[in-house]
CSV table of C-alpha atoms in Angstrom, one decimal:
chain,number,residue,atom,x,y,z
A,532,MET,CA,2.5,29.2,19.0
A,533,SER,CA,2.1,25.9,20.9
A,534,ASP,CA,4.5,23.0,20.7
A,535,LEU,CA,3.9,20.3,18.1
A,536,PRO,CA,1.6,17.7,19.7
A,537,ASN,CA,2.6,14.1,20.1
A,538,ILE,CA,2.4,12.6,16.6
A,539,ASP,CA,1.2,9.3,18.1
A,540,ILE,CA,-2.4,10.5,17.8
A,541,PHE,CA,-1.9,10.3,14.0
A,542,MET,CA,-0.3,6.9,14.1
A,543,HIS,CA,-2.3,3.7,13.5
A,544,GLY,CA,-1.7,0.5,15.3
A,545,ASN,CA,1.2,-1.5,13.8
A,546,LYS,CA,0.0,-3.0,10.5
A,547,PRO,CA,-0.1,-6.8,11.0
A,548,GLU,CA,1.7,-7.6,7.8
A,549,GLN,CA,2.6,-11.2,8.7
A,550,SER,CA,-1.0,-12.0,9.5
A,551,ILE,CA,-2.2,-10.3,6.3
A,552,GLN,CA,0.4,-12.2,4.2
A,553,GLN,CA,-0.8,-15.5,5.7
A,554,LEU,CA,-4.4,-14.7,4.9
A,555,LEU,CA,-3.5,-13.7,1.3
A,556,SER,CA,-1.6,-17.0,0.8
A,557,ALA,CA,-4.6,-19.0,2.1
A,558,LEU,CA,-7.2,-17.1,0.1
A,559,ASN,CA,-5.4,-16.4,-3.2
A,560,SER,CA,-5.6,-20.0,-4.4
A,561,GLN,CA,-9.3,-19.5,-4.9
A,562,ALA,CA,-9.2,-15.9,-6.0
A,563,THR,CA,-9.6,-14.5,-9.5
A,564,PRO,CA,-6.9,-11.9,-10.7
A,565,LEU,CA,-8.3,-8.5,-11.7
A,566,LEU,CA,-7.3,-6.3,-14.5
A,567,THR,CA,-7.2,-2.7,-13.2
A,568,ARG,CA,-5.7,0.7,-14.1
A,569,ARG,CA,-5.2,3.9,-12.3
A,570,GLY,CA,-8.6,5.0,-10.9
A,571,THR,CA,-10.5,1.8,-11.4
A,572,LEU,CA,-13.5,1.7,-9.0
A,573,LEU,CA,-14.2,-1.7,-7.4
A,574,GLN,CA,-17.5,-2.5,-5.8
A,575,TYR,CA,-17.9,-4.7,-2.8
A,576,VAL,CA,-21.2,-6.0,-4.1
A,577,THR,CA,-21.7,-7.0,-7.8
A,578,ASP,CA,-24.7,-8.9,-9.1
A,579,GLU,CA,-25.8,-9.6,-5.5
A,580,THR,CA,-22.4,-11.2,-4.7
A,581,THR,CA,-20.3,-9.7,-1.9
A,582,TYR,CA,-16.6,-9.9,-2.6
A,583,CYS,CA,-13.4,-10.0,-0.6
A,584,TYR,CA,-10.5,-8.2,-2.3
A,585,LEU,CA,-6.8,-9.1,-1.9
A,586,LEU,CA,-4.3,-6.3,-2.6
A,587,HIS,CA,-0.9,-7.8,-3.6
A,588,LYS,CA,0.9,-4.6,-4.9
A,589,GLY,CA,0.3,-0.9,-5.0
A,590,HIS,CA,-2.4,0.9,-3.0
A,591,VAL,CA,-6.1,1.7,-3.1
A,592,VAL,CA,-8.1,4.6,-1.7
A,593,ILE,CA,-11.3,3.7,0.1
A,594,ASN,CA,-14.1,6.1,-0.9
A,595,ARG,CA,-17.5,6.7,0.5
A,596,THR,CA,-20.0,6.0,-2.3
A,597,LYS,CA,-22.6,8.7,-1.7
A,598,ASP,CA,-20.3,11.6,-1.9
A,599,GLY,CA,-16.9,10.3,-3.0
A,600,LEU,CA,-15.2,11.3,0.3
A,601,SER,CA,-11.9,9.5,0.7
A,602,LEU,CA,-11.7,7.7,4.0
A,603,ASN,CA,-8.3,6.0,4.0
A,604,THR,CA,-5.5,4.8,1.9
A,605,GLU,CA,-4.3,1.2,2.2
A,606,THR,CA,-1.0,-0.1,0.8
A,607,ALA,CA,-0.2,-3.7,-0.1
A,608,PRO,CA,-0.4,-6.2,1.4
A,609,PHE,CA,-4.0,-5.9,2.5
A,610,THR,CA,-7.4,-7.6,2.5
A,611,PHE,CA,-10.8,-5.9,2.1
A,612,GLY,CA,-14.4,-7.0,2.6
A,613,PHE,CA,-14.6,-8.8,5.9
A,614,SER,CA,-16.4,-5.8,7.5
A,615,MET,CA,-19.1,-6.1,4.7
A,616,LEU,CA,-20.9,-9.1,6.1
A,617,PRO,CA,-24.5,-9.1,5.0
A,618,PRO,CA,-27.0,-7.6,5.7
A,619,SER,CA,-24.8,-4.5,6.2
A,620,PRO,CA,-25.4,-2.1,3.3
A,621,CYS,CA,-22.2,-1.5,1.2
A,622,GLN,CA,-21.4,2.3,1.1
A,623,LEU,CA,-17.7,2.1,0.0
A,624,THR,CA,-15.7,1.6,-3.2
A,625,LEU,CA,-12.0,1.0,-3.7
A,626,CYS,CA,-10.1,3.2,-6.2
A,627,THR,CA,-6.9,1.6,-7.5
A,628,SER,CA,-3.4,3.0,-8.1
A,629,GLU,CA,-1.8,2.6,-11.5
A,630,ASP,CA,0.4,-0.3,-10.3
A,631,ALA,CA,-2.2,-2.0,-8.1
A,632,VAL,CA,-2.4,-5.8,-8.3
A,633,LEU,CA,-5.5,-7.3,-6.9
A,634,SER,CA,-7.6,-10.5,-6.9
A,635,ARG,CA,-11.0,-11.3,-5.5
A,636,LEU,CA,-13.2,-14.1,-4.3
A,637,PRO,CA,-16.8,-14.2,-2.9
A,638,LEU,CA,-16.8,-13.3,0.7
A,639,ASP,CA,-18.7,-16.4,1.8
A,640,GLN,CA,-16.0,-18.5,0.1
A,641,ALA,CA,-13.3,-16.5,1.9
A,642,VAL,CA,-15.1,-17.0,5.3
A,643,GLU,CA,-15.4,-20.8,4.5
A,644,ILE,CA,-11.6,-21.0,3.9
A,645,ILE,CA,-10.9,-19.2,7.1
A,646,GLN,CA,-13.2,-21.6,9.0
A,647,GLN,CA,-11.6,-24.7,7.4
A,648,GLN,CA,-8.1,-23.6,8.1
A,649,ALA,CA,-8.7,-22.0,11.5
A,650,LEU,CA,-7.4,-18.6,10.5
A,651,TRP,CA,-9.7,-16.6,12.8
A,652,GLU,CA,-6.8,-15.3,14.9
A,653,LEU,CA,-5.2,-13.8,11.8
A,654,LEU,CA,-8.4,-12.2,10.8
A,655,TYR,CA,-8.8,-10.7,14.3
A,656,HIS,CA,-5.4,-9.0,13.9
A,657,VAL,CA,-6.5,-7.5,10.6
A,658,MET,CA,-9.9,-6.3,12.0
A,659,ALA,CA,-8.2,-4.8,15.1
A,660,TYR,CA,-6.0,-2.8,12.7
A,661,ILE,CA,-9.0,-1.7,10.7
A,662,SER,CA,-10.7,-0.5,13.9
A,663,SER,CA,-7.7,1.7,14.6
A,664,ARG,CA,-8.0,3.2,11.1
A,665,ILE,CA,-11.7,3.9,11.7
A,666,PHE,CA,-10.8,5.7,14.9
A,667,THR,CA,-8.3,7.8,13.0
A,668,HIS,CA,-10.9,8.8,10.5
A,669,CYS,CA,-13.4,9.8,13.3
A,670,THR,CA,-10.7,11.9,14.9
A,671,ARG,CA,-10.1,13.7,11.6
A,672,LEU,CA,-13.8,14.5,11.2
A,673,SER,CA,-14.0,15.9,14.7
A,674,GLN,CA,-11.4,18.6,14.2
A,675,PRO,CA,-13.0,21.9,15.3
A,676,GLY,CA,-11.9,24.2,12.4
A,677,ALA,CA,-10.7,24.4,8.8
A,678,TYR,CA,-7.0,24.9,9.8
A,679,ASP,CA,-7.2,22.1,12.3
A,680,THR,CA,-8.5,19.8,9.6
A,681,ILE,CA,-5.8,20.8,7.1
A,682,ARG,CA,-3.1,20.4,9.8
A,683,TYR,CA,-4.4,17.0,10.7
A,684,LEU,CA,-4.5,15.9,7.1
A,685,LEU,CA,-1.0,17.2,6.5
A,686,PHE,CA,0.3,15.0,9.3
A,687,GLU,CA,-1.7,12.1,7.9
A,688,LEU,CA,-0.2,12.6,4.4
A,689,SER,CA,3.3,12.7,5.9
A,690,LEU,CA,2.7,9.2,7.3
A,691,GLU,CA,1.6,7.7,4.0
A,692,SER,CA,4.1,5.6,2.0
A,693,GLU,CA,6.6,7.5,-0.1
A,694,GLU,CA,5.1,5.9,-3.3
A,695,PHE,CA,1.7,7.2,-2.4
A,696,ARG,CA,2.9,10.7,-1.5
A,697,GLU,CA,4.6,11.0,-4.9
A,698,SER,CA,1.4,10.1,-6.7
A,699,VAL,CA,-0.9,12.8,-5.3
A,700,SER,CA,-0.7,16.6,-4.6
A,701,ALA,CA,-1.1,17.9,-1.1
A,702,VAL,CA,-4.1,19.9,-2.2
A,703,LYS,CA,-5.9,17.0,-3.8
A,704,TYR,CA,-5.2,14.7,-0.9
A,705,ILE,CA,-6.7,17.2,1.6
A,706,GLN,CA,-9.6,18.1,-0.6
A,707,SER,CA,-10.6,14.5,-1.2
A,708,ARG,CA,-10.8,13.9,2.5
A,709,CYS,CA,-12.8,16.8,3.8
A,710,PHE,CA,-15.4,19.3,2.6
A,711,LEU,CA,-13.2,22.4,2.5
A,712,SER,CA,-12.9,24.4,-0.7
A,713,ARG,CA,-9.8,24.1,-2.9
A,714,SER,CA,-9.1,27.8,-2.7
A,715,GLY,CA,-9.2,27.8,1.1
A,716,ILE,CA,-6.9,24.8,1.3
A,717,MET,CA,-4.4,26.4,-1.2
A,718,ALA,CA,-4.4,29.6,0.8
A,719,VAL,CA,-3.5,27.8,4.0
A,720,LEU,CA,-0.8,25.7,2.3
A,721,SER,CA,0.6,28.8,0.5
A,722,THR,CA,1.0,30.6,3.9
A,723,LEU,CA,2.5,27.6,5.6
A,724,ARG,CA,5.0,27.2,2.7
A,725,ARG,CA,6.0,30.8,2.7
A,726,GLY,CA,6.6,30.6,6.5
A,727,ASN,CA,8.8,27.5,5.9
A,728,TYR,CA,6.5,25.4,8.0
A,729,ILE,CA,6.2,22.8,5.2
A,730,GLU,CA,8.1,22.0,2.1
A,731,ILE,CA,6.1,21.4,-1.1
A,732,ILE,CA,7.7,20.8,-4.5
A,733,ASN,CA,5.5,20.5,-7.6
A,734,GLY,CA,2.5,20.3,-5.4
A,735,LYS,CA,3.8,17.2,-3.5
A,736,LEU,CA,4.5,17.3,0.3
A,737,ILE,CA,8.2,16.7,0.9
A,738,SER,CA,8.4,17.4,4.6
A,739,ILE,CA,6.8,19.1,7.6
A,740,ASN,CA,9.2,21.3,9.6
A,741,TYR,CA,6.7,22.6,12.2
A,742,LEU,CA,3.0,23.2,12.3
A,743,PRO,CA,1.6,25.6,14.9
A,744,THR,CA,-1.6,24.5,16.6
A,745,LYS,CA,-3.2,27.9,15.8
A,746,PHE,CA,-3.2,29.6,12.5
């Protein structure tokens, strides 16, 4: 068994929370509050209007529309939609947590506010962070085998917020982010659990003790 690799490859760039909060403050005065519940799906484009979403509390999962594959989880505070500038086709939806609090405004109106208030540097910080998240997703997809994918996603799950980890089982988290079968994922997790490599209680990942690079 090889040593555990540097966990830095699973880390994203530091989330620019101050920049995000400043953007939220500037945009929220023109935004409309949304009523959502657990599992509400939000579209970026509705009735030919492209929207910018503001996440004030809770978390959302970003899903690929064509197959439902989960790409990332984002926890408040956050802004969504600035990478959806027309004419780019929208292929993503946002799936809300039970405690999510969001508002939205038309994207062109959000861009106008940023222009008027000279907030481009703040937006740059957010977009740089999103780029690092996209790189993480691409790294996940490039894993060479089933165990490598599961191993990677276990590390990714361990870095999610405690609130999010308590809301989803390890099996569901992994299955929603790859194309492996549920039975195959459960078999690997069961073996890792029996070997004391991971601690799972009631299906939820509690801790990772050690994960070999080969299985």
